[in-house]
Coordinates of C-alpha atoms in Angstrom, one line a residue:
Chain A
X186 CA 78.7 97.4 112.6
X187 CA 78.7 100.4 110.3
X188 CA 76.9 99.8 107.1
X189 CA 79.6 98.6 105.1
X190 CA 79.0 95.5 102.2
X191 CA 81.4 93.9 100.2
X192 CA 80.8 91.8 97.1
X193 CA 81.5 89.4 96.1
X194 CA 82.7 87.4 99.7
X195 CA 84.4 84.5 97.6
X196 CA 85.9 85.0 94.3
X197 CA 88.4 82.5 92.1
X198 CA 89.0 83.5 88.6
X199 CA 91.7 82.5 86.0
X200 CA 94.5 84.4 85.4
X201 CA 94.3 87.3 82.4
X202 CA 90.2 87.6 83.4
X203 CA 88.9 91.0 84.8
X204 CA 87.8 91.0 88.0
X205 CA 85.4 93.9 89.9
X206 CA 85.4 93.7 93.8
X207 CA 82.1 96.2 94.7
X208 CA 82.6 98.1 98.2
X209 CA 79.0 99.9 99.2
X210 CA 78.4 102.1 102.2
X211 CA 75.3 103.5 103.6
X212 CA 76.9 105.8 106.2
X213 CA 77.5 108.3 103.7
X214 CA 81.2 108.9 104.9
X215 CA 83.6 110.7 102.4
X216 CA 86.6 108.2 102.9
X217 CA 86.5 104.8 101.3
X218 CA 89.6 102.6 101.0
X219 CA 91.0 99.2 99.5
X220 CA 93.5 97.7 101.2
X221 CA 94.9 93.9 100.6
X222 CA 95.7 91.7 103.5
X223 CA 98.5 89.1 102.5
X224 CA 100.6 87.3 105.6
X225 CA 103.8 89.0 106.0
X226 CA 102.6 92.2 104.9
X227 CA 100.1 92.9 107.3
X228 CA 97.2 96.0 105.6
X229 CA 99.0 97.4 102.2
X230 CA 96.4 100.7 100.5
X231 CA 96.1 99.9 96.9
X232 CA 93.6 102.9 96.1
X233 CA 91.3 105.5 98.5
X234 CA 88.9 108.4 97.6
X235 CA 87.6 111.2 99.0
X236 CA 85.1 112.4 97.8
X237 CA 82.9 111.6 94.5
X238 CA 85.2 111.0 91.2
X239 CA 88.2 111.8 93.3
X240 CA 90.7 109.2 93.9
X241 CA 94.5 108.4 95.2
X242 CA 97.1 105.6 94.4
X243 CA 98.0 103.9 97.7
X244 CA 101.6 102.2 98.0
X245 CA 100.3 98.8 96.1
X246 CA 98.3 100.5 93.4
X247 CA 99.8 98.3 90.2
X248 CA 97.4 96.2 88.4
X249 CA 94.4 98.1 90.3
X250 CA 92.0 100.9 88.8
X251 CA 89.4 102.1 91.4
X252 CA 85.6 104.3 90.6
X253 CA 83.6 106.6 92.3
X254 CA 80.8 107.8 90.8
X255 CA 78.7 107.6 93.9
X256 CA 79.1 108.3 97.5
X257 CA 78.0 104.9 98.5
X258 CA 80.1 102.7 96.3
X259 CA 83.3 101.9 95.5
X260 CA 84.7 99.4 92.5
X261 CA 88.0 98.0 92.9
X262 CA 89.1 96.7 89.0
X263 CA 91.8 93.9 88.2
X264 CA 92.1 94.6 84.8
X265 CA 93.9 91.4 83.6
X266 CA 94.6 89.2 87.1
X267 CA 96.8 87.7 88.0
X268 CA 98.2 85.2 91.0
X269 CA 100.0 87.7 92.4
X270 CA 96.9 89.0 93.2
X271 CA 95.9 86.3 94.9
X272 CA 94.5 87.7 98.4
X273 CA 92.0 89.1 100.5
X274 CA 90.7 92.7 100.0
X275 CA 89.1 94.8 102.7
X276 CA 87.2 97.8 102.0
X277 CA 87.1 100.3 104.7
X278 CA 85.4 103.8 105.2
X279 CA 86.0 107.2 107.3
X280 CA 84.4 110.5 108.3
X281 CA 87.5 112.2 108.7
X282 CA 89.8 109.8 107.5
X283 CA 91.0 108.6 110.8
X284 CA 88.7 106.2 112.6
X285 CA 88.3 103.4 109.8
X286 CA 85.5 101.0 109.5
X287 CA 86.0 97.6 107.6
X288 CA 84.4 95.6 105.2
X289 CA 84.1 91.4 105.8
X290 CA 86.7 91.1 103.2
X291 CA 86.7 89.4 99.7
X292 CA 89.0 86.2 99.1
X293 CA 90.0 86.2 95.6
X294 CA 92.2 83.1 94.5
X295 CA 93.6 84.2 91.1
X296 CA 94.6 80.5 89.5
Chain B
X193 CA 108.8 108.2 105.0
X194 CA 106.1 106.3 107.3
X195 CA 107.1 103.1 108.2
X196 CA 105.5 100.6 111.3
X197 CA 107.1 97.9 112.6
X198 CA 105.8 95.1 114.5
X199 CA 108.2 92.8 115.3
X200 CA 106.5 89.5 115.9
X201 CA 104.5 87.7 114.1
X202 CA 103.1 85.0 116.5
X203 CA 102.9 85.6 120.1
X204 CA 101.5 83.2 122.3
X205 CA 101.1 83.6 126.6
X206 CA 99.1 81.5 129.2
X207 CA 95.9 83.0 130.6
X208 CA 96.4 85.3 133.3
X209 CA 99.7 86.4 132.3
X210 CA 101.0 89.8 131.0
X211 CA 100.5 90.5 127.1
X212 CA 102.7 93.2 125.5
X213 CA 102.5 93.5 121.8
X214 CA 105.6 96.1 120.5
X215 CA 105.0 98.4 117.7
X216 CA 107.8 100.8 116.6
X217 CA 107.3 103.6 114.2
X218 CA 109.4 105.8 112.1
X219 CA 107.8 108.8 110.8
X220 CA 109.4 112.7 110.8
X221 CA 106.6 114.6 112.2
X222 CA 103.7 113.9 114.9
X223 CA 101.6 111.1 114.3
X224 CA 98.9 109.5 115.7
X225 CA 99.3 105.8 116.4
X226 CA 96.3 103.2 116.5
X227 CA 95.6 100.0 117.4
X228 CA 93.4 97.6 115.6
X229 CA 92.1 94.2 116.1
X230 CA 90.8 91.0 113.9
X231 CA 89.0 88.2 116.4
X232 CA 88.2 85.2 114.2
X233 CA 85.7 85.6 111.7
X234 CA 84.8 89.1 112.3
X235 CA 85.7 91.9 111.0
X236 CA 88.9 94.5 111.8
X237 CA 88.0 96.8 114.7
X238 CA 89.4 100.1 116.3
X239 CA 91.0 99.0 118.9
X240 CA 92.2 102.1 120.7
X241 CA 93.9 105.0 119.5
X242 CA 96.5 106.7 121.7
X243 CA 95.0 110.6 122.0
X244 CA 92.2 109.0 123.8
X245 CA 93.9 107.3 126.3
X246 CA 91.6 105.4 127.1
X247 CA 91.7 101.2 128.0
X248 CA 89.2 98.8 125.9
X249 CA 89.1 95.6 127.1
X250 CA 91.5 96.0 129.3
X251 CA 94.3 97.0 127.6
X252 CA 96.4 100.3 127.6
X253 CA 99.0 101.7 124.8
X254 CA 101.2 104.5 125.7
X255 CA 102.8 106.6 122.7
X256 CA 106.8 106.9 123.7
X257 CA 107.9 109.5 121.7
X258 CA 111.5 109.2 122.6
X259 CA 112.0 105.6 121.6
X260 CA 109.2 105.8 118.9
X261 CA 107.2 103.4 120.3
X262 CA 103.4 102.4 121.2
X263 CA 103.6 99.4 122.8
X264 CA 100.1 97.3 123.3
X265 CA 99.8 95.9 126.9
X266 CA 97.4 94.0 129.2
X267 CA 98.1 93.5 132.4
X268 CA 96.0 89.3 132.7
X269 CA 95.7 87.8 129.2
X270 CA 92.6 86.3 128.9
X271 CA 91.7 83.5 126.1
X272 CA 89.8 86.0 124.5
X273 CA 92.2 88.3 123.3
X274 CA 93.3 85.8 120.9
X275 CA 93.0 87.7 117.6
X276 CA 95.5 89.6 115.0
X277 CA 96.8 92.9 116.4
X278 CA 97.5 95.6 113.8
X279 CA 99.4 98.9 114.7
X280 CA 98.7 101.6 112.7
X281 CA 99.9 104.8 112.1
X282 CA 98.4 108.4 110.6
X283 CA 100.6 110.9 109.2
X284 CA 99.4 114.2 108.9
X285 CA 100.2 115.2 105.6
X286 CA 97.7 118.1 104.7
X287 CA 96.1 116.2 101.9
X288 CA 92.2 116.0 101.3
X289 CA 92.4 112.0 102.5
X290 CA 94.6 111.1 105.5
X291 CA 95.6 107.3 105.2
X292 CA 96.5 104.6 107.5
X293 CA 99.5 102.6 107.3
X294 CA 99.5 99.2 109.1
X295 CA 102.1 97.4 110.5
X296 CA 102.5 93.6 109.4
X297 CA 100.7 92.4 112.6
X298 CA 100.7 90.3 115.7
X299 CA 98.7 87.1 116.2
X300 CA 98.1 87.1 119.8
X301 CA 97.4 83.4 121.5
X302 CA 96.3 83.1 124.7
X303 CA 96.5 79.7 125.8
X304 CA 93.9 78.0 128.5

């Protein structure tokens, strides 16, 4: 498996609470992603970056603030949760932003 | 737009048999279609990827341009290959990141 950690695995909060899922990589790949798994709607990107301090909106970005500030991690920010958000997140990385690598996931439960 | 559609969400077949997960896409220009895969409690894997045309594990995708399809087949379904199929496409949109966009997925059953 590519060097890919996600923390934290399990995660339940209350709803209106911040919440900071922590993707690290020691592959040093360029690409890192957040996607949300959710049945019915299959992979949806909430935020990617390529590259230090350079970040994107993917097509479920509301809600969700992403950092960079290192190659190796990635910080995925509910600012106020809430049960919507309810889900499991999946980090993945990329060299060239085509063969992705994923993460073990992180169930939140947003109550 | 990109859009991927997989149009069943639970698909179960009887070791031995033939498997065919479908996977449509709509996208304008020429993309590059993927297949990825989720066994139980690990984590999501590549799959294949159609410009390599190769077969993992015994199974084969072939891009249809025409009928904007990249079908997922296996010719003897074995128990397993019970897992959650994602299709995924890649647009090439000239940006600095090139993102993935899943289909909703197929939970593949193989039944003993």
């Amino acid at each position: 498996d590519a060097g890919i950690t996600q923390s934290p695995r399990h995660k339940v909060t209350e709803t209106g609470t911040p919440v900071t899922l922590r993707c690290h990589q020691t592959e040093n790949h360029r690409y890192m992603y957040w996607y949300r798994q959710d049945p019915g709607h299959g992979l949806r990107l909430i935020h990617y970056s390529y590259g230090v301090k350079d970040t994107d909106k993917g097509e479920v970005s509301d809600g969700y603030s992403v950092s960079r500030s290192k190659t190796e991690d990635f910080l995925l920010t509910l600012e106020s949760a809430t049960s919507s958000q309810t889900s499991v997140y999946f980090c993945a990385i990329s060299e060239q932003g085509e063969k992705l690598f994923f993460g073990s996931g992180t169930q939140l439960s947003v109550l | 737009a990109q859009r991927v559609t997989q149009p069943e969400k639970l698909l179960s077949v009887f070791k031995g048999a033939p498997v065919e997960l479908k996977c449509n896409y709509s996208y304008s220009g020429s993309p590059e279609l993927f297949w990825y895969v989720q066994y139980s409690r690990q984590r999501l894997q590549l799959l294949l990827r159609h410009i390599s045309r190769e077969s993992i594990k015994g199974f084969t995708a072939d891009l249809n341009k025409g009928e904007t399809s990249f079908h997922l087949k296996k010719p003897f379904a074995q128990e397993e290959d019970s897992a959650m199929y994602y299709c995924a496409l890649l647009p090439w949109a000239g940006r600095g990141a090139n993102n993935l966009f899943f289909g909703t997925g197929t939970r593949l059953t193989v039944i003993p």
